[in-house]
Coordinates of C-alpha atoms in Angstrom, one line a residue:
M12 CA 37.0 -28.2 -43.8
K13 CA 34.8 -25.4 -42.6
I14 CA 32.6 -25.7 -39.5
L15 CA 30.0 -23.4 -38.0
L16 CA 29.2 -24.4 -34.4
V17 CA 26.1 -22.7 -33.1
D18 CA 25.8 -22.9 -29.3
I19 CA 22.5 -21.8 -27.9
D20 CA 22.1 -21.2 -24.2
S21 CA 19.3 -23.0 -22.3
L22 CA 17.9 -24.8 -25.3
R23 CA 16.1 -28.0 -24.6
P24 CA 15.6 -30.3 -27.6
D25 CA 12.0 -31.1 -27.2
H26 CA 11.0 -27.5 -28.1
L27 CA 12.4 -27.9 -31.6
G28 CA 10.4 -29.1 -34.5
C29 CA 13.0 -31.6 -35.6
Y30 CA 12.7 -33.3 -32.2
G31 CA 8.9 -33.5 -32.6
Y32 CA 7.7 -30.2 -31.1
D33 CA 4.3 -29.2 -32.5
R34 CA 5.0 -25.4 -32.4
N35 CA 6.9 -23.8 -35.3
T36 CA 9.8 -22.5 -33.2
S37 CA 12.8 -23.7 -35.4
P38 CA 12.3 -23.8 -39.2
T39 CA 16.0 -23.1 -39.8
I40 CA 17.3 -25.6 -37.3
D41 CA 14.8 -28.2 -38.6
A42 CA 16.2 -27.6 -42.1
I43 CA 19.7 -28.2 -40.8
A44 CA 18.5 -31.5 -39.3
E45 CA 17.1 -32.6 -42.6
R46 CA 20.7 -32.4 -44.0
G47 CA 22.3 -34.1 -41.0
V48 CA 22.0 -36.5 -38.1
R49 CA 20.0 -35.7 -35.0
F50 CA 21.1 -37.2 -31.6
D51 CA 18.1 -37.9 -29.5
R52 CA 19.9 -38.8 -26.3
C53 CA 22.7 -36.4 -26.0
F54 CA 23.6 -35.1 -22.5
V55 CA 26.2 -32.7 -21.1
S56 CA 28.7 -34.3 -18.8
D57 CA 28.3 -31.4 -16.4
A58 CA 25.6 -28.6 -16.1
P59 CA 24.8 -25.8 -16.4
C60 CA 26.7 -23.1 -18.2
L61 CA 30.2 -22.9 -16.8
P62 CA 30.7 -26.6 -16.2
S63 CA 29.1 -27.5 -19.5
R64 CA 31.2 -25.3 -21.7
T65 CA 34.3 -26.1 -19.8
A66 CA 33.6 -29.8 -20.5
L67 CA 33.2 -28.9 -24.2
A68 CA 36.5 -26.9 -24.2
T69 CA 38.5 -29.6 -22.3
C70 CA 36.7 -32.8 -23.4
R71 CA 36.9 -33.9 -19.8
H72 CA 34.5 -34.4 -17.0
G73 CA 34.2 -31.6 -14.5
L74 CA 35.5 -34.0 -11.8
N75 CA 38.7 -34.0 -13.8
S76 CA 39.0 -30.4 -14.9
G77 CA 37.9 -29.0 -11.6
V78 CA 35.0 -27.0 -13.0
V79 CA 31.7 -28.3 -11.6
T80 CA 29.8 -25.2 -10.6
H81 CA 29.6 -21.3 -11.0
H82 CA 31.3 -20.2 -7.8
G83 CA 33.8 -21.0 -5.1
E84 CA 36.4 -23.7 -5.6
G85 CA 34.2 -25.5 -8.1
Q86 CA 34.5 -22.7 -10.7
N87 CA 38.3 -22.9 -10.9
Y88 CA 39.8 -24.7 -13.9
D89 CA 42.8 -26.8 -13.1
E90 CA 45.1 -26.3 -16.1
P91 CA 47.1 -29.5 -16.7
G92 CA 50.7 -29.1 -17.6
D93 CA 53.8 -27.6 -15.9
G94 CA 55.1 -24.1 -16.1
H95 CA 54.6 -22.9 -19.7
D96 CA 54.1 -26.3 -21.1
P97 CA 50.5 -27.7 -21.5
D98 CA 49.9 -31.4 -21.3
A99 CA 49.6 -32.7 -24.8
D100 CA 47.4 -35.6 -23.6
R101 CA 44.9 -33.1 -22.0
M102 CA 45.1 -30.2 -24.4
L103 CA 42.2 -27.7 -24.5
A104 CA 39.9 -29.0 -27.2
F105 CA 39.8 -26.1 -29.7
R106 CA 43.5 -25.3 -29.1
H107 CA 44.3 -28.9 -30.0
L108 CA 42.4 -28.4 -33.3
A109 CA 44.3 -25.2 -33.9
E110 CA 47.7 -26.9 -33.3
H111 CA 46.7 -29.3 -36.1
G112 CA 45.9 -26.7 -38.7
V113 CA 42.2 -25.8 -38.0
Y114 CA 41.8 -22.1 -37.4
T115 CA 39.5 -21.7 -34.4
A116 CA 37.5 -18.6 -33.4
S117 CA 34.6 -17.9 -31.0
V118 CA 32.0 -15.1 -30.9
S119 CA 30.7 -15.1 -27.3
Q120 CA 30.5 -13.1 -24.1
F121 CA 30.6 -16.4 -22.1
S122 CA 34.2 -16.1 -20.9
Q123 CA 33.5 -12.8 -19.3
R124 CA 30.1 -13.6 -17.9
H125 CA 31.4 -16.6 -16.0
L126 CA 35.1 -15.5 -15.6
A127 CA 35.9 -18.6 -17.7
H128 CA 39.0 -17.3 -19.5
H129 CA 40.2 -20.9 -20.1
F130 CA 37.3 -21.1 -22.5
S131 CA 38.4 -18.2 -24.7
A132 CA 42.0 -19.3 -24.3
S133 CA 41.0 -22.5 -26.1
F134 CA 40.5 -20.5 -29.3
Q135 CA 43.0 -18.8 -31.5
E136 CA 40.6 -15.9 -31.8
S137 CA 38.0 -14.9 -29.2
I138 CA 35.7 -12.0 -29.9
T139 CA 33.3 -10.5 -27.4
P140 CA 30.5 -8.9 -29.4
T141 CA 29.9 -6.0 -27.0
A142 CA 32.4 -4.0 -24.8
T143 CA 30.6 -4.9 -21.6
A144 CA 29.7 -8.3 -20.5
G145 CA 27.9 -9.9 -17.6
G146 CA 24.2 -9.2 -17.8
P147 CA 21.4 -9.6 -20.3
A148 CA 21.3 -5.8 -21.1
T149 CA 24.8 -6.1 -22.5
E150 CA 24.3 -9.0 -24.9
D151 CA 21.6 -9.6 -27.5
C152 CA 21.5 -11.8 -30.6
S153 CA 21.4 -8.6 -32.7
D154 CA 24.9 -7.9 -31.3
V155 CA 26.2 -11.4 -32.0
T156 CA 25.1 -12.0 -35.5
P157 CA 26.8 -9.0 -37.2
V158 CA 30.1 -9.9 -35.6
A159 CA 29.8 -13.5 -36.7
Q160 CA 28.7 -12.4 -40.2
S161 CA 31.8 -10.2 -40.5
W162 CA 34.1 -13.0 -39.5
L163 CA 32.5 -15.4 -42.1
E164 CA 32.9 -12.7 -44.8
R165 CA 36.6 -12.3 -44.0
H166 CA 37.3 -16.0 -43.8
A167 CA 35.0 -17.4 -46.5
A168 CA 37.9 -18.1 -48.9
D169 CA 40.0 -19.8 -46.2
D170 CA 40.2 -23.5 -45.7
D171 CA 40.1 -25.4 -42.4
W172 CA 38.4 -23.2 -39.8
L173 CA 35.9 -23.6 -37.0
L174 CA 33.7 -20.7 -35.8
H175 CA 31.8 -21.0 -32.5
V176 CA 28.8 -18.7 -32.2
N177 CA 27.1 -18.4 -28.9
Y178 CA 23.5 -17.1 -28.5
W179 CA 22.4 -16.4 -24.9
D180 CA 18.8 -15.2 -25.7
V181 CA 16.9 -18.4 -25.0
H182 CA 17.9 -18.0 -21.4
H183 CA 15.4 -15.8 -19.5
P184 CA 14.6 -12.9 -19.3
Y185 CA 13.4 -13.4 -22.9
L186 CA 14.3 -10.0 -24.4
G187 CA 13.1 -8.5 -27.7
I188 CA 10.6 -11.2 -28.5
E189 CA 7.4 -9.3 -29.1
E190 CA 7.1 -9.9 -32.8
F191 CA 7.7 -13.6 -32.4
V192 CA 5.1 -14.4 -29.7
D193 CA 2.0 -14.5 -31.9
P194 CA 3.6 -16.6 -34.7
V195 CA 4.6 -19.2 -32.2
R196 CA 1.2 -19.1 -30.4
D197 CA -0.6 -19.3 -33.7
S198 CA 1.4 -22.4 -34.8
G199 CA 0.0 -24.6 -32.0
P200 CA -0.8 -24.8 -28.3
A201 CA 1.8 -25.0 -25.5
P202 CA 2.6 -28.5 -24.3
A203 CA -0.3 -30.1 -22.3
W204 CA 2.0 -30.9 -19.3
P205 CA 2.1 -29.8 -16.6
D206 CA -1.7 -29.9 -16.4
Q207 CA -3.7 -28.5 -13.5
D208 CA -3.4 -31.7 -11.5
A209 CA 0.4 -31.6 -11.8
I210 CA 0.4 -27.9 -10.9
D211 CA -1.7 -28.5 -7.8
D212 CA 0.7 -31.3 -6.7
Q213 CA 3.6 -28.9 -6.9
Q214 CA 2.2 -26.5 -4.3
G215 CA 4.0 -26.6 -1.0
M216 CA 7.5 -27.0 -2.3
T217 CA 10.3 -25.0 -0.8
G218 CA 12.6 -23.0 -3.1
V219 CA 12.6 -20.3 -5.8
R220 CA 12.0 -20.8 -9.5
C221 CA 9.2 -23.1 -8.4
A222 CA 5.4 -23.1 -8.4
D223 CA 5.0 -21.3 -5.1
L224 CA 7.7 -18.6 -5.6
W225 CA 9.4 -17.9 -8.9
P226 CA 11.5 -14.7 -8.3
D227 CA 14.9 -15.0 -6.8
T228 CA 15.1 -13.8 -3.2
S229 CA 17.4 -10.9 -4.3
Q230 CA 14.8 -9.8 -6.8
Y231 CA 11.6 -10.2 -4.7
G232 CA 9.8 -7.0 -4.0
P233 CA 7.4 -4.5 -5.6
D234 CA 9.8 -3.8 -8.5
W235 CA 11.1 -7.3 -9.2
L236 CA 9.5 -7.4 -12.7
D237 CA 11.5 -4.3 -13.8
F238 CA 14.2 -6.8 -14.9
Y239 CA 11.9 -8.5 -17.5
D240 CA 10.6 -7.2 -20.8
W241 CA 8.5 -10.3 -20.9
P242 CA 6.7 -10.3 -17.5
M243 CA 7.0 -13.5 -15.5
P244 CA 4.5 -15.0 -13.1
E245 CA 5.3 -14.6 -9.4
S246 CA 4.0 -18.1 -8.9
V247 CA 2.5 -20.9 -10.9
T248 CA -1.1 -21.6 -9.9
D249 CA -2.8 -22.5 -13.2
R250 CA -2.1 -23.2 -16.9
D251 CA -2.0 -19.5 -17.8
D252 CA 1.1 -19.1 -15.7
V253 CA 2.7 -22.1 -17.3
E254 CA 1.9 -20.8 -20.8
R255 CA 3.3 -17.4 -19.9
F256 CA 6.7 -19.0 -19.4
V257 CA 6.5 -21.3 -22.4
D258 CA 5.4 -18.6 -24.8
G259 CA 8.4 -16.4 -23.8
Y260 CA 10.8 -19.3 -24.1
D261 CA 9.4 -20.5 -27.5
A262 CA 9.4 -17.0 -28.9
S263 CA 13.0 -16.6 -27.9
I264 CA 13.9 -19.8 -29.8
R265 CA 12.1 -18.5 -32.8
R266 CA 14.1 -15.3 -32.6
V267 CA 17.4 -17.1 -32.4
D268 CA 16.4 -19.4 -35.2
G269 CA 16.1 -16.4 -37.5
E270 CA 19.6 -15.3 -36.5
I271 CA 20.9 -18.7 -37.6
A272 CA 19.1 -18.3 -40.9
T273 CA 21.1 -15.0 -41.4
L274 CA 24.4 -16.9 -40.8
L275 CA 23.4 -19.5 -43.3
E276 CA 22.5 -16.8 -45.8
T277 CA 26.0 -15.4 -45.3
L278 CA 27.5 -18.7 -46.1
D279 CA 25.3 -19.0 -49.2
R280 CA 26.2 -15.5 -50.4
N281 CA 29.9 -16.3 -50.2
G282 CA 29.4 -19.6 -52.0
I283 CA 30.5 -21.8 -49.1
R284 CA 27.2 -23.2 -47.7
E285 CA 27.6 -26.6 -49.4
E286 CA 31.1 -27.0 -48.1
T287 CA 30.5 -25.9 -44.5
A288 CA 29.5 -28.3 -41.7
V289 CA 26.9 -26.9 -39.4
V290 CA 26.4 -28.1 -35.8
V291 CA 23.6 -26.9 -33.5
T292 CA 23.8 -27.7 -29.8
A293 CA 23.3 -26.1 -26.3
D294 CA 25.0 -25.9 -23.0
H295 CA 22.0 -27.1 -21.0
G296 CA 18.2 -27.2 -21.1
E297 CA 15.5 -25.6 -19.0
A298 CA 12.8 -27.1 -16.7
F299 CA 9.2 -26.3 -17.2
G300 CA 7.6 -28.1 -14.3
E301 CA 10.0 -31.0 -14.0
H302 CA 10.7 -31.6 -10.3
G303 CA 8.5 -28.5 -9.7
I304 CA 11.0 -26.0 -11.3
Y305 CA 10.2 -23.5 -13.9
A306 CA 12.3 -21.6 -16.5
E307 CA 15.5 -22.5 -14.6
H308 CA 18.3 -25.1 -14.9
A309 CA 18.5 -26.0 -11.2
F310 CA 18.4 -29.8 -10.9
P311 CA 20.2 -32.9 -12.2
H312 CA 17.5 -34.2 -14.6
P313 CA 16.9 -34.4 -18.3
A314 CA 15.2 -31.0 -18.5
C315 CA 18.5 -29.4 -17.6
Q316 CA 21.1 -32.0 -18.8
Q317 CA 19.7 -33.2 -22.1
V318 CA 20.6 -31.0 -25.1
P319 CA 20.1 -30.9 -28.8
L320 CA 22.9 -32.1 -31.0
I321 CA 22.5 -31.8 -34.8
V322 CA 25.4 -32.4 -37.1
S323 CA 25.2 -31.6 -40.8
W324 CA 28.4 -32.4 -42.6
P325 CA 28.8 -32.2 -46.4
G326 CA 30.2 -35.4 -47.8
V327 CA 29.5 -37.3 -44.6
T328 CA 25.8 -36.9 -43.6
E329 CA 24.8 -35.6 -47.1
D330 CA 25.7 -35.7 -50.7
V331 CA 28.1 -32.8 -51.4
D332 CA 26.3 -32.1 -54.7
G333 CA 23.0 -31.7 -52.8
D334 CA 21.1 -34.0 -55.2
C335 CA 20.4 -36.8 -52.7
D336 CA 16.9 -38.1 -52.2
C337 CA 17.0 -37.6 -48.4
A338 CA 14.3 -38.9 -46.2
G339 CA 13.2 -36.6 -43.4
A340 CA 13.7 -37.1 -39.7
G341 CA 11.5 -39.7 -38.3
S342 CA 11.2 -41.6 -41.5
D343 CA 10.8 -45.4 -41.6
N344 CA 14.0 -45.9 -43.6
S345 CA 16.1 -46.8 -40.5
D346 CA 18.3 -49.6 -39.4
S347 CA 18.4 -51.0 -35.8
N348 CA 20.5 -48.1 -34.7
G349 CA 17.9 -45.5 -35.8
V350 CA 20.0 -44.4 -38.7
D351 CA 18.3 -43.6 -42.0
T352 CA 19.4 -45.9 -44.8
S353 CA 17.5 -44.4 -47.7
S354 CA 19.3 -44.0 -51.0
D355 CA 19.9 -41.2 -53.5
D356 CA 19.2 -41.5 -57.3
A357 CA 22.5 -43.2 -57.9
G358 CA 21.8 -45.8 -55.2
T359 CA 24.3 -44.4 -52.7
A360 CA 23.2 -44.7 -49.1
T361 CA 22.7 -41.4 -47.3
I362 CA 21.8 -40.7 -43.7
A363 CA 20.7 -37.1 -44.1
G364 CA 17.6 -36.4 -42.0
S365 CA 18.1 -39.3 -39.7
S366 CA 18.5 -39.7 -36.0
T367 CA 20.1 -42.0 -33.5
D368 CA 19.1 -42.8 -29.9
A369 CA 22.5 -43.9 -28.9
L370 CA 23.7 -42.3 -25.6
V371 CA 26.4 -39.7 -26.2
Y372 CA 28.0 -36.8 -24.3
Q373 CA 27.9 -33.4 -25.9
F374 CA 31.7 -33.1 -25.5
D375 CA 32.0 -36.2 -27.8
L376 CA 31.6 -33.7 -30.6
V377 CA 35.2 -32.5 -30.6
P378 CA 36.9 -35.9 -31.0
T379 CA 34.5 -36.6 -33.8
I380 CA 35.7 -33.4 -35.5
C381 CA 39.2 -34.6 -34.9
D382 CA 38.4 -38.0 -36.5
L383 CA 36.8 -36.4 -39.6
A384 CA 39.7 -33.9 -39.9
D385 CA 42.3 -36.6 -39.5
V386 CA 43.6 -35.1 -36.3
P387 CA 44.8 -37.4 -33.5
I388 CA 42.6 -37.6 -30.4
P389 CA 44.5 -36.9 -27.1
A390 CA 44.7 -39.9 -24.8
G391 CA 43.7 -37.9 -21.7
W392 CA 40.4 -36.8 -23.0
D393 CA 37.2 -38.4 -21.5
A394 CA 35.4 -37.7 -24.8
E395 CA 35.0 -40.3 -27.5
A396 CA 34.2 -39.9 -31.2
F397 CA 30.7 -40.8 -32.5
T398 CA 31.9 -40.7 -36.2
P399 CA 30.1 -44.0 -37.1
A400 CA 26.8 -42.5 -36.3
L401 CA 27.4 -39.7 -38.9
R402 CA 28.5 -42.2 -41.5
G403 CA 25.5 -44.5 -41.0
D404 CA 27.7 -47.3 -39.6
P405 CA 26.7 -49.4 -36.6
F406 CA 27.0 -47.3 -33.5
E407 CA 25.9 -48.3 -30.0
G408 CA 27.0 -45.3 -28.1
R409 CA 27.8 -45.4 -24.4
D410 CA 26.3 -48.0 -22.0
F411 CA 25.5 -45.2 -19.5
L412 CA 26.2 -41.6 -18.8
V413 CA 26.9 -39.7 -15.6
S414 CA 26.0 -36.0 -15.6
G415 CA 26.8 -33.5 -12.8
Q416 CA 24.7 -30.5 -11.7
G417 CA 26.3 -27.5 -10.1
I418 CA 23.9 -24.6 -9.4
Y419 CA 20.8 -24.3 -7.1
T420 CA 21.4 -28.0 -6.3
Y421 CA 24.4 -30.2 -6.4
G422 CA 24.2 -33.8 -7.5
R423 CA 24.7 -36.3 -10.3
A424 CA 22.4 -38.3 -12.6
V425 CA 23.0 -41.7 -14.2
Y426 CA 21.2 -42.3 -17.5
R427 CA 21.0 -46.0 -18.5
G428 CA 18.4 -47.4 -20.8
K429 CA 15.0 -46.0 -19.8
W430 CA 16.2 -45.3 -16.2
L431 CA 17.3 -42.2 -14.5
Y432 CA 19.0 -42.3 -11.1
I433 CA 19.7 -39.1 -9.2
R434 CA 21.9 -38.6 -6.2
L435 CA 21.6 -35.2 -4.5
M436 CA 24.7 -34.2 -2.7
H437 CA 23.1 -30.9 -1.6
P438 CA 19.5 -30.0 -2.3
G439 CA 20.0 -26.3 -1.8
V440 CA 16.8 -24.6 -0.7
F441 CA 14.6 -27.1 -2.6
S442 CA 12.3 -29.8 -1.2
S443 CA 9.2 -31.4 -2.6
P444 CA 7.1 -33.6 -0.3
G445 CA 6.9 -37.1 -1.6
L446 CA 9.4 -36.5 -4.4
Y447 CA 12.8 -35.4 -3.0
N448 CA 14.5 -34.0 0.1
D449 CA 11.7 -35.4 2.2
P450 CA 12.6 -37.3 5.5
E451 CA 9.6 -39.5 4.9
L452 CA 11.3 -41.0 1.8
P453 CA 14.1 -43.6 1.8
T454 CA 17.5 -41.9 2.3
D455 CA 15.6 -38.7 3.1
G456 CA 14.7 -38.3 -0.5
L457 CA 18.2 -37.6 -1.6
E458 CA 18.1 -40.5 -4.1
L459 CA 15.6 -40.5 -6.9
L460 CA 14.7 -43.2 -9.5
H461 CA 12.6 -42.5 -12.5
D462 CA 11.3 -44.6 -15.4
L463 CA 11.6 -42.2 -18.3
E464 CA 9.4 -44.3 -20.6
S465 CA 6.4 -44.4 -18.3
D466 CA 7.0 -41.1 -16.5
P467 CA 8.9 -38.7 -18.9
H468 CA 8.1 -35.7 -16.7
T469 CA 9.8 -37.4 -13.6
T470 CA 6.8 -37.0 -11.3
R471 CA 7.2 -40.3 -9.4
N472 CA 10.2 -41.3 -7.3
L473 CA 10.5 -45.1 -7.5
V474 CA 13.4 -45.6 -5.0
E475 CA 11.1 -47.3 -2.5
S476 CA 9.1 -49.4 -4.9
N477 CA 12.1 -50.5 -7.0
P478 CA 15.0 -51.1 -4.6
E479 CA 16.8 -53.5 -7.0
K480 CA 17.1 -51.0 -9.8
T481 CA 18.0 -48.3 -7.3
A482 CA 20.8 -50.5 -6.0
E483 CA 22.1 -51.3 -9.5
L484 CA 22.3 -47.7 -10.6
R485 CA 23.7 -46.6 -7.2
A486 CA 26.5 -49.1 -7.7
T487 CA 27.0 -47.9 -11.3
L488 CA 27.6 -44.3 -10.0
D489 CA 29.8 -45.6 -7.2
R490 CA 32.0 -47.6 -9.7
W491 CA 32.2 -44.6 -12.0
L492 CA 33.4 -42.4 -9.2
V493 CA 36.0 -45.0 -8.2
S494 CA 37.2 -45.2 -11.8
Q495 CA 37.7 -41.5 -11.9
L496 CA 39.2 -41.0 -8.4
S497 CA 41.5 -43.9 -8.0
D498 CA 45.2 -43.6 -8.6
D499 CA 45.5 -46.5 -11.0
W500 CA 42.3 -46.6 -13.0
P501 CA 42.3 -46.2 -15.9
A502 CA 46.0 -47.0 -16.2
Q503 CA 46.3 -45.7 -19.8
R504 CA 45.7 -42.0 -19.0
P505 CA 46.8 -39.5 -16.3
V506 CA 44.5 -39.4 -13.3
D507 CA 43.3 -35.8 -12.7
A508 CA 41.2 -36.2 -9.6
R509 CA 43.4 -38.4 -7.4
G510 CA 40.9 -39.0 -4.6
R511 CA 39.2 -35.6 -4.7
D512 CA 35.8 -34.8 -6.0
P513 CA 35.4 -31.0 -6.6
L514 CA 31.6 -31.2 -6.5
A515 CA 31.7 -32.9 -3.1
R516 CA 34.1 -30.3 -1.8
T517 CA 32.1 -27.4 -3.2
A518 CA 29.0 -28.8 -1.6
S519 CA 30.4 -27.8 1.8
I520 CA 29.6 -24.2 1.1
G521 CA 26.2 -24.9 -0.5
P522 CA 24.8 -24.1 -3.9
Y523 CA 23.8 -20.6 -2.8
L524 CA 25.2 -18.3 -5.4
Y525 CA 21.8 -17.3 -6.7
V526 CA 19.6 -17.8 -3.6
D527 CA 20.5 -17.2 0.0
P528 CA 18.6 -19.7 2.4
D529 CA 18.5 -17.1 5.1
D530 CA 16.8 -14.6 2.7
L531 CA 14.3 -17.2 1.6
L532 CA 13.5 -18.1 5.2
E533 CA 13.0 -14.4 6.0
L534 CA 10.6 -14.1 3.0
Y535 CA 8.6 -17.1 4.2
R536 CA 8.3 -15.7 7.7
E537 CA 7.4 -12.2 6.5
H538 CA 4.9 -13.1 3.8
D539 CA 2.1 -15.6 4.7
H540 CA 1.3 -16.1 1.1
L541 CA 4.8 -17.4 0.4
G542 CA 5.6 -19.7 3.2
T543 CA 3.4 -22.0 5.2
D544 CA 4.4 -23.5 8.6
A545 CA 5.3 -26.7 6.8
Q546 CA 7.5 -24.9 4.3
I547 CA 9.3 -23.0 7.0
E548 CA 9.8 -26.2 8.9
A549 CA 11.1 -28.0 5.8
L550 CA 13.6 -25.2 5.0
E551 CA 14.8 -25.0 8.6
R552 CA 15.4 -28.8 8.5
T553 CA 17.3 -28.6 5.3
M554 CA 19.5 -25.7 6.6
K555 CA 20.2 -27.7 9.7
T556 CA 21.0 -30.9 7.8
F557 CA 23.1 -29.1 5.2
P558 CA 24.8 -26.2 7.1
R559 CA 26.4 -23.5 5.1
N560 CA 30.1 -22.9 5.7
A561 CA 30.6 -19.5 7.2
S562 CA 33.2 -18.6 4.6
S563 CA 30.7 -18.9 1.8
S564 CA 28.9 -15.6 2.2
R565 CA 28.3 -13.8 -1.1

């Protein structure tokens, strides 16, 4: 068993061709999807970067591992075990694979960037591709790929390994994309939403990374664009501003897609492409107008929490001889679970190029790998295998998902059927009149309800007009929290949280790692074009309602 796990920062699925995107951003990833299974409703359990990758490396919710955000108490991993002995029931995910004979390695700067050394400790071999980590100038896909290639060359003849390769480039500031912008633009227009009406409706928000003010308060000034090779708009007032963000983002995807092609060529050159499983996923997505936020992962919503998950596994999702007559993604040869049931020339069913809309967490990937590798799945993991979906067997997925959010805003989202329920524990510096953090709304706009079928861009808060569904999903989240926090539920596994919610505790200092509310208020007062009287009043109200703990200064 050989596994190449490609982990792309900030990649939302609906900007990939295999997920229906019109622009040609991802020919290599699309080809991988044609040989595998695409998960159309995969969400991270915790977002963004540090909580998400910790969840992947622990197969546990952040509420249980302790990692729910990027700073303060909420960034600290609570290692289970005692003294020098790890807890076998809650073993780090990739360490568990290693202890059962799968050599695990990672090529990534992530552990240094987020001081997440529990992540690198999960692997037998952890390689940082550059000597200095932390900022965009110190990491580039051109640094990552040669290191990953070298590793593949050295281990091509070995059996039973997993290589995790992390690309950060799809995260702004969108570096080194000049040669990729025109090909992406020429392949099709940017998405039509947000249109001008939606942009106009977003004016008057408070916050950064939003329509009225995109730069961070620490950046704002005459030289703020010096950080960016690809200049960003200071605000979003029309479609040209939206397309500036999207063109940079899409060109970055196209650049990384070419790096993945290089890795696949390395597998081919060493004669192991047809025996290597390839997985493509991300740690979180990126908003482009949803809840008024642009090019940032700042809110508990699908733009941030939904990620691509594509699994191509020789002998499972495809014929190992490569001679199957595989239908492409989106074909009509599907059963009720959305799994392709076309047949090869010998009449054997194959699911290559298929998709499923079953709800799964991204961290469900690792127990699936365990299942396929005949490795036992630890009882203390929150993750569950989705192996049937890869085999084309009936697979319903989870009834609902709960996903946490831990920077810029703190909150949790519940995904169930077509519904999205959001509970904001702390709105940070953000408010949007009529949508969220607005005292004119029920519960001050700290609860949101969206119908994702009729309103995929989450522009209408239905809490007031649909109190029954709001109450149902509110209770779903409450029961889930009780199940995680109580001392005796579930009885079959150790309880990690025992009455404490690290996200609630971290909320007491505020989600202010990247934006200081006092700085934003000062900007509003100093620059008439940034802050109206209404915005100043809204931010002052938020700061009074959600005071910052004095010990939280940066």
